[in-house]
Coordinates of C-alpha atoms and ligand atoms in Angstrom, one line a residue:
M19 CA 0.0 0.0 0.0
N20 CA 1.3 3.5 -0.7
F21 CA 1.5 5.6 2.4
C22 CA 3.1 8.4 0.4
F23 CA 6.1 8.8 2.6
R24 CA 9.1 10.3 0.8
W25 CA 12.1 9.1 2.7
D26 CA 15.4 10.9 2.6
T27 CA 17.3 10.4 5.8
T28 CA 20.1 13.0 5.8
Y29 CA 21.1 12.1 9.3
R30 CA 22.8 9.1 7.8
G31 CA 25.2 11.5 6.1
L32 CA 26.7 12.5 9.5
P33 CA 29.7 10.5 10.7
G34 CA 28.8 7.1 12.3
F35 CA 29.7 8.7 15.6
F36 CA 26.3 10.2 15.8
Y37 CA 24.0 7.2 15.4
K38 CA 23.6 3.5 15.2
A39 CA 21.6 1.8 12.5
T40 CA 18.8 0.0 14.4
R41 CA 15.7 -1.9 13.3
P42 CA 12.7 -1.6 15.4
D43 CA 11.3 -4.9 16.9
A44 CA 8.5 -6.3 14.8
M45 CA 5.3 -6.4 16.7
P46 CA 2.8 -8.3 14.5
A47 CA -0.1 -7.8 16.9
A48 CA 0.1 -4.0 16.6
R49 CA -3.1 -2.1 16.1
M50 CA -3.9 1.6 15.5
L51 CA -5.3 3.2 18.6
I52 CA -5.0 6.9 17.6
F53 CA -4.4 8.2 14.1
N54 CA -4.0 12.0 13.6
A55 CA -5.5 12.3 10.1
S56 CA -5.2 16.1 10.0
L57 CA -1.5 15.9 10.7
A58 CA -1.1 13.2 8.1
G59 CA -2.8 15.5 5.6
E60 CA -0.5 18.4 6.5
L61 CA 2.5 16.0 5.8
G62 CA 1.1 14.9 2.5
L63 CA 0.6 11.3 3.6
N64 CA -2.1 8.9 2.6
A65 CA -4.2 9.0 5.7
D66 CA -6.7 6.3 4.6
A67 CA -3.9 3.9 3.8
L68 CA -2.0 4.6 7.0
N69 CA -5.0 4.3 9.3
S70 CA -5.3 0.6 8.9
P71 CA -3.9 -2.7 10.3
E72 CA -1.2 -2.5 7.7
G73 CA -0.3 1.1 8.8
A74 CA -0.2 0.0 12.4
R75 CA 2.2 -2.8 11.6
F76 CA 4.3 -0.4 9.5
F77 CA 4.7 1.9 12.6
A78 CA 5.4 -1.2 14.6
G79 CA 8.5 -2.3 12.8
E80 CA 7.3 -4.0 9.6
I81 CA 9.4 -2.2 7.1
P82 CA 8.4 -2.8 3.4
D83 CA 10.9 -2.8 0.5
G84 CA 12.1 0.7 -0.2
G85 CA 11.0 1.8 3.3
P86 CA 13.0 3.8 5.7
E87 CA 16.3 2.9 7.2
P88 CA 16.0 3.6 10.9
L89 CA 18.7 4.6 13.3
A90 CA 19.1 5.4 17.0
Q91 CA 20.6 8.9 17.7
A92 CA 23.4 9.4 20.1
Y93 CA 23.2 12.2 22.5
A94 CA 24.2 13.2 26.0
G95 CA 22.7 15.7 28.4
H96 CA 22.6 17.4 31.7
Q97 CA 19.8 15.8 33.7
F98 CA 19.0 17.9 36.8
A99 CA 22.4 19.5 36.2
N100 CA 24.4 16.3 36.1
F101 CA 26.1 15.4 32.8
T102 CA 25.6 11.9 31.4
M103 CA 25.5 9.9 28.2
L104 CA 22.0 9.1 27.0
G105 CA 20.9 8.5 23.4
D106 CA 17.7 7.0 21.9
G107 CA 17.1 4.3 24.4
R108 CA 13.4 3.8 23.7
A109 CA 13.1 5.7 20.5
L110 CA 14.3 5.6 16.9
L111 CA 14.5 7.9 14.0
Y112 CA 12.4 5.9 11.6
G113 CA 13.4 8.2 8.8
E114 CA 13.1 11.8 7.5
H115 CA 10.0 12.4 5.4
V116 CA 10.0 15.3 2.9
S117 CA 6.5 16.6 2.7
P118 CA 5.4 18.1 -0.6
T119 CA 4.4 21.4 0.9
S120 CA 5.9 21.9 4.4
G121 CA 9.5 20.6 4.3
R122 CA 11.4 17.9 6.1
F123 CA 10.3 16.1 9.2
D124 CA 11.7 13.4 11.4
I125 CA 9.4 10.5 11.9
H126 CA 10.3 9.0 15.3
L127 CA 9.1 5.9 16.9
K128 CA 8.9 6.0 20.7
G129 CA 8.7 2.6 22.3
A130 CA 9.9 0.5 19.4
G131 CA 12.4 -1.7 21.2
Q132 CA 15.9 -1.7 22.6
T133 CA 18.8 0.1 21.0
A134 CA 22.5 0.4 21.7
F135 CA 21.6 3.2 24.0
S136 CA 19.0 1.4 26.1
R137 CA 21.3 0.6 28.9
R138 CA 19.2 -1.5 31.3
G139 CA 15.9 -0.1 29.9
D140 CA 13.5 -2.3 27.9
G141 CA 13.1 0.2 25.0
R142 CA 9.3 0.0 25.4
A143 CA 6.7 2.5 26.3
A144 CA 3.5 2.1 28.2
L145 CA 0.2 3.1 26.7
G146 CA -0.8 5.7 29.3
P147 CA 2.2 8.0 28.9
M148 CA 2.0 7.8 25.1
L149 CA -1.7 8.8 25.2
R150 CA -0.7 11.7 27.5
E151 CA 1.9 12.8 25.0
Y152 CA -0.7 12.7 22.2
I153 CA -3.1 14.9 24.2
I154 CA -0.6 17.4 25.4
S155 CA 1.5 17.7 22.2
E156 CA -1.5 18.3 20.1
A157 CA -2.9 20.7 22.6
M158 CA 0.3 22.7 22.4
H159 CA -0.1 22.8 18.6
G160 CA -3.6 24.0 19.0
L161 CA -2.4 26.7 21.4
G162 CA -0.1 27.9 18.6
I163 CA 3.1 26.8 20.5
P164 CA 6.0 25.2 18.6
T165 CA 6.0 21.5 19.4
T166 CA 6.8 18.1 18.3
R167 CA 3.6 16.4 17.2
T168 CA 1.9 13.0 17.4
L169 CA 1.0 11.3 14.2
A170 CA -0.2 8.1 15.8
V171 CA -0.3 5.9 18.8
V172 CA -0.1 2.2 18.1
G173 CA -0.9 -0.5 20.6
T174 CA 1.8 -3.2 20.4
G175 CA -0.3 -6.0 21.8
E176 CA 2.5 -6.7 24.2
D177 CA 2.8 -6.1 28.0
V178 CA 5.3 -3.8 29.5
Y179 CA 6.4 -4.0 33.1
R180 CA 6.6 -0.8 35.1
Q181 CA 5.4 -1.0 38.7
E182 CA 2.6 -3.1 37.3
I183 CA 1.8 -4.7 34.0
Q184 CA 0.7 -2.2 31.4
Q185 CA -0.2 -2.3 27.7
G186 CA 2.7 -1.5 25.4
A187 CA 2.4 1.3 22.8
I188 CA 4.4 3.1 20.2
L189 CA 4.1 6.8 19.7
V190 CA 4.9 8.2 16.2
R191 CA 6.4 11.5 16.9
V192 CA 6.9 14.2 14.2
A193 CA 9.5 17.0 14.6
R194 CA 11.4 19.4 12.5
S195 CA 14.4 17.5 13.8
H196 CA 15.5 15.8 17.0
L197 CA 18.8 17.9 17.3
R198 CA 19.0 18.6 21.0
V199 CA 21.4 20.7 23.1
G200 CA 22.4 17.3 24.3
T201 CA 23.4 16.2 20.8
F202 CA 25.9 19.1 20.8
E203 CA 27.1 18.2 24.3
Y204 CA 27.7 14.6 23.1
A205 CA 29.8 15.8 20.1
A206 CA 31.8 18.1 22.3
A207 CA 32.4 15.7 25.2
F208 CA 32.9 12.3 23.5
H209 CA 35.2 13.3 20.7
K210 CA 38.6 15.0 21.0
G211 CA 38.7 18.3 19.2
P212 CA 36.0 20.4 17.6
D213 CA 35.5 18.3 14.4
M214 CA 32.3 16.6 15.4
V215 CA 30.6 19.7 16.9
R216 CA 31.5 21.4 13.6
E217 CA 30.0 18.6 11.6
L218 CA 26.8 18.8 13.7
A219 CA 26.6 22.5 13.6
D220 CA 27.0 22.5 9.8
Y221 CA 24.3 19.8 9.5
A222 CA 21.9 21.9 11.7
I223 CA 22.6 25.0 9.7
N224 CA 22.1 23.1 6.4
R225 CA 18.9 21.7 7.6
H226 CA 17.3 24.6 9.5
H227 CA 19.0 27.8 8.4
E228 CA 20.0 27.3 4.8
D229 CA 20.4 31.0 4.2
L230 CA 23.4 30.9 6.6
V231 CA 25.3 28.3 4.6
G232 CA 28.7 29.6 3.6
T233 CA 28.4 32.9 5.5
E234 CA 31.3 33.9 7.6
S235 CA 29.3 34.5 10.8
R236 CA 27.2 31.4 10.4
Y237 CA 28.0 29.8 13.8
C238 CA 27.3 33.0 15.8
E239 CA 24.1 33.6 13.8
F240 CA 23.0 30.0 14.3
A241 CA 23.5 30.4 18.0
R242 CA 21.5 33.6 18.0
R243 CA 18.6 31.9 16.2
V244 CA 18.6 29.0 18.6
I245 CA 18.4 31.5 21.5
A246 CA 15.7 33.5 19.8
A247 CA 13.7 30.3 19.3
Q248 CA 14.0 29.5 23.0
V249 CA 12.9 33.0 24.0
D250 CA 9.8 32.5 21.9
L251 CA 9.1 29.1 23.2
I252 CA 9.5 29.9 26.9
T253 CA 7.4 33.0 26.5
H254 CA 4.6 30.8 25.0
W255 CA 4.9 28.3 27.9
M256 CA 4.6 31.2 30.4
R257 CA 1.6 32.6 28.5
V258 CA -0.5 29.4 29.0
G259 CA 0.8 28.3 32.4
F260 CA 2.7 25.3 31.0
V261 CA 5.2 23.6 33.3
H262 CA 7.6 21.3 31.3
G263 CA 8.9 19.6 34.3
V264 CA 12.0 18.0 32.9
M265 CA 14.0 20.7 31.1
N266 CA 17.2 18.7 30.9
T267 CA 19.5 19.7 28.1
D268 CA 18.6 16.5 26.2
N269 CA 15.0 17.7 26.3
M270 CA 15.7 21.0 24.6
A271 CA 15.4 20.9 20.8
I272 CA 17.5 23.4 18.9
T273 CA 14.5 24.1 16.6
G274 CA 12.6 25.6 19.6
E275 CA 10.0 22.9 19.5
S276 CA 8.5 21.7 22.8
I277 CA 9.7 18.1 23.3
D278 CA 9.4 15.4 25.8
F279 CA 6.1 15.5 27.6
G280 CA 6.8 13.0 30.4
P281 CA 5.9 14.9 33.6
C282 CA 4.6 18.2 32.1
A283 CA 1.3 19.7 33.2
F284 CA -0.6 23.0 33.1
M285 CA -0.9 25.1 36.2
D286 CA -4.4 25.8 37.5
R287 CA -4.2 28.3 40.4
Y288 CA -1.4 30.8 39.9
D289 CA 1.7 30.0 41.8
P290 CA 5.2 30.7 40.4
A291 CA 6.6 27.8 42.5
T292 CA 4.4 25.2 40.8
V293 CA 6.0 21.8 40.4
F294 CA 4.2 18.7 39.3
S295 CA 6.9 16.2 38.7
S296 CA 7.5 13.7 41.5
I297 CA 11.2 13.5 40.8
D298 CA 11.8 17.3 40.8
R299 CA 12.4 17.5 44.5
D300 CA 14.4 20.7 44.5
A301 CA 11.9 22.5 42.3
R302 CA 14.6 23.1 39.7
Y303 CA 12.0 23.1 37.0
A304 CA 9.3 25.1 38.7
F305 CA 7.0 27.3 36.6
A306 CA 8.8 30.6 37.2
R307 CA 12.3 29.1 36.9
Q308 CA 11.8 28.0 33.3
P309 CA 13.4 31.1 31.7
E310 CA 16.6 30.9 33.9
I311 CA 16.8 27.1 33.2
A312 CA 16.5 27.8 29.5
Q313 CA 19.3 30.2 29.7
W314 CA 21.4 27.7 31.7
N315 CA 20.8 25.1 29.0
L316 CA 21.7 27.6 26.3
A317 CA 25.0 28.3 28.1
R318 CA 25.8 24.5 27.8
F319 CA 25.0 24.7 24.1
L320 CA 27.2 27.8 23.6
E321 CA 30.1 26.1 25.4
T322 CA 30.1 23.4 22.7
L323 CA 30.3 26.0 20.0
L324 CA 33.3 27.9 21.5
P325 CA 35.9 26.6 19.0
M326 CA 33.6 27.9 16.2
L327 CA 32.7 31.3 17.6
H328 CA 36.1 32.8 17.1
S329 CA 39.7 31.5 16.4
D330 CA 40.9 33.4 19.5
Q331 CA 39.4 31.4 22.5
D332 CA 39.3 34.5 24.8
E333 CA 37.3 36.3 22.2
A334 CA 35.1 33.2 21.7
L335 CA 34.4 33.2 25.4
R336 CA 33.4 36.8 25.4
I337 CA 31.0 36.2 22.4
A338 CA 29.5 33.2 24.1
N339 CA 29.0 35.1 27.4
E340 CA 27.3 37.9 25.5
L341 CA 25.1 35.5 23.6
A342 CA 24.1 33.8 26.9
R343 CA 23.3 37.2 28.4
S344 CA 21.3 38.1 25.4
F345 CA 18.6 35.6 26.5
M346 CA 18.0 37.5 29.7
V347 CA 17.8 40.8 27.7
A348 CA 15.4 39.4 25.1
Y349 CA 13.2 37.3 27.4
P350 CA 11.9 39.9 29.7
K351 CA 11.0 42.1 26.8
A352 CA 9.2 39.2 25.1
W353 CA 7.4 38.3 28.3
L354 CA 6.2 41.9 28.8
G355 CA 5.0 42.0 25.2
M356 CA 3.2 38.8 25.7
M357 CA 1.6 40.0 28.9
R358 CA 0.4 43.1 27.1
T359 CA -1.4 41.0 24.5
K360 CA -3.0 39.0 27.3
L361 CA -4.3 42.2 28.7
G362 CA -5.2 43.7 25.4
L363 CA -2.8 46.6 25.6
T364 CA -2.1 48.0 22.2
E365 CA 0.6 50.5 23.1
P366 CA 3.3 50.2 25.7
L367 CA 3.2 52.6 28.7
D368 CA 5.7 52.8 31.6
A369 CA 3.0 52.0 34.1
D370 CA 2.2 48.7 32.5
E371 CA 4.9 46.7 34.3
R372 CA 3.6 47.8 37.6
M373 CA 0.0 46.9 36.6
I374 CA 1.1 43.5 35.4
S375 CA 3.1 42.7 38.5
D376 CA 0.1 43.8 40.7
L377 CA -2.1 41.4 38.8
H378 CA 0.3 38.6 39.4
S379 CA 0.6 39.4 43.1
Q380 CA -3.2 39.4 43.4
M381 CA -3.6 36.1 41.5
R382 CA -1.0 34.6 43.8
S383 CA -2.3 35.8 47.1
S384 CA -5.9 34.9 46.1
R385 CA -5.0 31.6 44.5
L386 CA -6.8 32.6 41.4
D387 CA -6.8 30.3 38.4
Y388 CA -4.2 31.5 36.0
N389 CA -5.9 30.9 32.6
N390 CA -9.4 31.6 33.9
T391 CA -8.4 35.0 35.3
F392 CA -7.3 36.2 31.9
L393 CA -10.4 34.5 30.4
A394 CA -12.6 36.5 32.8
L395 CA -10.9 39.7 31.8
T396 CA -11.5 38.9 28.1
R397 CA -15.1 38.1 28.8
S398 CA -15.7 41.2 30.9
M399 CA -15.4 43.2 27.7
E400 CA -17.7 41.0 25.7
Q401 CA -20.8 41.5 27.7
D402 CA -22.6 44.3 29.5
G403 CA -22.0 44.5 33.2
G404 CA -18.8 42.5 32.4
D405 CA -17.3 43.3 35.8
Q406 CA -19.6 40.6 37.3
V407 CA -17.3 37.9 36.0
I408 CA -14.3 39.4 37.8
P409 CA -13.4 37.9 41.1
E410 CA -14.1 40.1 44.1
E411 CA -10.4 40.3 45.1
L412 CA -9.5 41.7 41.7
Q413 CA -12.1 44.5 41.4
T414 CA -9.8 47.4 42.4
W415 CA -7.1 46.3 39.9
Y416 CA -9.8 45.6 37.3
Q417 CA -11.1 49.2 37.4
T418 CA -7.6 50.6 36.8
W419 CA -7.0 48.2 33.9
R420 CA -10.3 48.8 32.4
D421 CA -9.7 52.6 32.4
R422 CA -6.3 52.1 30.8
V423 CA -7.8 50.0 28.0
R424 CA -10.6 52.5 27.3
A425 CA -8.1 55.3 27.0
Q426 CA -5.7 53.5 24.6
S427 CA -5.7 53.7 20.8
G428 CA -8.1 51.2 19.4
G429 CA -9.8 51.1 22.7
E430 CA -11.7 48.0 23.9
T431 CA -12.3 46.6 20.4
A432 CA -8.6 46.3 19.7
A433 CA -8.0 44.9 23.2
L434 CA -10.6 42.3 22.8
N435 CA -9.1 41.2 19.5
L436 CA -5.6 40.7 21.1
M437 CA -6.9 39.0 24.2
K438 CA -9.0 36.5 22.3
R439 CA -5.9 35.3 20.5
S440 CA -3.7 35.2 23.6
N441 CA -5.9 33.8 26.3
P442 CA -7.2 30.2 25.7
V443 CA -10.6 29.2 26.8
Y444 CA -9.5 25.5 27.1
I445 CA -6.2 24.0 28.2
P446 CA -5.6 20.3 29.0
R447 CA -6.6 20.6 32.6
N448 CA -4.9 17.9 34.7
H449 CA -8.1 16.3 36.0
L450 CA -9.5 16.1 32.5
V451 CA -6.4 14.5 31.1
E452 CA -6.4 12.0 33.9
E453 CA -10.1 11.2 33.3
A454 CA -9.4 10.7 29.6
L455 CA -6.4 8.5 30.3
S456 CA -8.0 6.3 32.8
A457 CA -11.0 5.7 30.6
A458 CA -8.7 4.9 27.6
S459 CA -6.0 2.8 29.1
G460 CA -8.1 1.4 31.9
K461 CA -11.3 0.6 30.2
G462 CA -10.5 0.9 26.5
D463 CA -13.0 3.7 26.2
F464 CA -11.4 6.4 24.0
D465 CA -14.5 8.7 23.9
P466 CA -13.4 11.1 26.7
L467 CA -10.0 11.3 25.1
F468 CA -11.3 12.1 21.6
K469 CA -13.7 14.6 23.0
L470 CA -11.0 16.4 25.0
S471 CA -8.6 16.4 22.1
D472 CA -11.3 17.7 19.8
I473 CA -12.0 20.7 22.1
L474 CA -8.2 21.4 22.4
R475 CA -7.8 21.5 18.7
E476 CA -9.3 25.1 18.8
P477 CA -8.7 26.2 22.3
Y478 CA -9.4 29.9 21.7
A479 CA -12.9 29.2 20.4
W480 CA -15.6 29.2 23.0
R481 CA -18.2 26.4 22.6
S482 CA -21.6 26.4 24.2
G483 CA -22.3 23.7 26.7
M484 CA -18.7 22.9 27.3
E485 CA -18.3 24.7 30.7
Y486 CA -17.1 21.5 32.2
Y487 CA -13.9 21.8 30.1
E488 CA -13.2 25.3 31.4
E489 CA -13.1 24.6 35.1
P490 CA -10.0 24.0 37.1
G491 CA -9.7 20.7 39.1
P492 CA -11.4 20.5 42.5
V493 CA -9.4 22.3 45.2
D494 CA -9.8 19.4 47.6
S495 CA -8.2 16.9 45.2
G496 CA -4.7 17.7 46.6
P497 CA -1.6 18.6 44.7
Y498 CA -1.3 17.1 41.2
R499 CA 1.7 14.7 40.8
T500 CA 3.2 13.6 37.5
F501 CA 5.6 10.8 36.7
C502 CA 8.1 10.3 33.9
G503 CA 6.8 7.8 31.4
T504 CA 9.8 5.5 31.7
Ligands
AMP18 P1 13.6 10.9 29.0 O1 13.3 10.8 30.5 O2 12.5 10.4 28.2 O3 14.2 12.2 28.6 O4 14.7 9.7 28.8 C1 16.0 9.8 29.4 C2 16.9 8.7 28.8 O5 16.5 7.5 29.2 C3 17.0 8.6 27.3 O6 18.3 8.3 26.9 C4 16.0 7.6 27.0 O7 16.2 7.0 25.7 C5 16.2 6.6 28.1 N1 15.0 5.8 28.4 C6 13.9 6.2 28.9 N2 13.0 5.1 29.0 C7 13.6 4.0 28.5 C8 13.3 2.7 28.4 N3 12.1 2.2 28.7 N4 14.2 1.8 27.8 C9 15.4 2.3 27.4 N5 15.8 3.6 27.6 C10 14.9 4.4 28.1
MG19 MG1 14.0 12.9 26.8

C-alpha cells in the first residue's frame, strides 16, 4: 500500500559517531489506537492507507521494501544539572520524510524496542504516557506553540512492566528535527577536538538555516537563532501556564519545539513555584524558573560552540557570554510584550509593568486560576455589566486596567481582538487529562480522550455547553503529581 512517505534520511550523512543503525522490533499484533488524520494531511501522507492494520504494523517495525532505514541517535545531556551519556534508548529515528508542501520532518518511533543506548531499559513504552503525550503535544499545537507532534499511537499488543503490567504502545512523533542541546554536548564531550561539533553545527545550519550556509558569521548567527527560538518558546509556555517539568538539556530541541512530555502539566491556580513532577524534589524546573533554566541550557549549548565562535578562544568566550546574556535581555521584553497581549494593551506605557506585577501578586495571594483569570478579563469586555465575571479580590485592579484599556488607541475593540488570540478558553486541565487516560488505558473507552482532544484543537474558540472543560480541578483533590513515562 502506498502511504506516500518520501524518505530521505540526511542524518545518515553524518559520521557514524552520531548514530547506530537499528531496526525496530517487529510487533505483528500491533493495532492503530489513535491516528492523527489532519497531521497526516499536512504532511502529504495517505491517511486512509495509514489508518489501517497495515499502517499499524508499519509503525510497529514491519518495514516494506524501499522503506525507511531507521537509526538510534546518540546524545548526552545534563539531567538535573548532572552530565551523562544518553541516546535514543526507547526511540528511533524511523526516517526523514520530505513533505510536498511543508518541508522535512523526522518521523520518530517511541517505544519501538531496545537500541545500543537502552542501557538497562526495555526500550518499550506504556500506553498511558503515550496517550498523554498525544493529548498534550496536540494541545500545544492547538495553542499555537512550537512543538513536536503526534501522528499516531499504536498498541503493540504486548505487555510492558513498570510498577505493574501495562499495555505497550508506540508513539509516532513528528519533529522538524531531533537535534538537542544534548546532541551538541555529546559531540563536544565524546570526541577529541571540535570536528564533530562542527559537523553537527554544519548539519543543523544546512537543515534549519539554509540561508546561513557559507556565510562567515554562520555559527554566531546560528547560536543567535537557537536562542531566539527558546525565548519565543518559553514565552509561550509562560503565556499558557505550562510547566515542562524536565528541562534537561537532552529535552531542549535546537529548533525551539517543545519536546518530551513526560511529567509536564498545566498550572491551575497561579503559583510561580508550581512543580508537578514527582522527581523534581528541588523544584529546579518550577514554573517561574523555566526562563533561567532555558538560559542555563543555552549556556551549555554555547560552550560546545566555543571553537567555532572565534579563532581566539578568549574572544570566543566573550562572544559566548554575550550571547548567553542576550537571552535575559530578550526574554523579559518578550514576556512583557506577551503579557500586554493577554491584557489587550495595544501600546506600551511605563505604568504597564507595575500593573502587570500587581495582577500577578493578586492572583497569587488569592490563589486565582491563571488561565481563567485572563479569560474572565476577556469576557468582561464581551458583555454588558462585564465586571460581574471578575473575582471580588480583583475588582480594584480591574477598574484601573479597564480605564487604561478604554483610553488606549483602538480602545476596547482592539484589546478584545488581542486578548481572544492570547488567552485560551481551554487548556488540558490535569483532571480532564487523567479522566481521559483512565477511561482509555483502563477501560478501552477512548471517547473522553477524543472529545477532549477535539476541544483542544481550537482552544481559543468558546463552545456552548462545554463549561465542564473550562473549570480547574477541584481544590480538595490535593496537589497534582506527574511521573516520567519510563
Ligand atoms: P527521558 O526521560 O525520556 O528524557 O529519557 C532519558 C533517557 O532514558 C533517554 O536516553 C531515553 O532513551 C532513556 N530511556 C527512557 N526510558 C527508557 C526505556 N524504557 N528503555 C530504554 N531507555 C529508556
Ligand atoms: Mg528525553
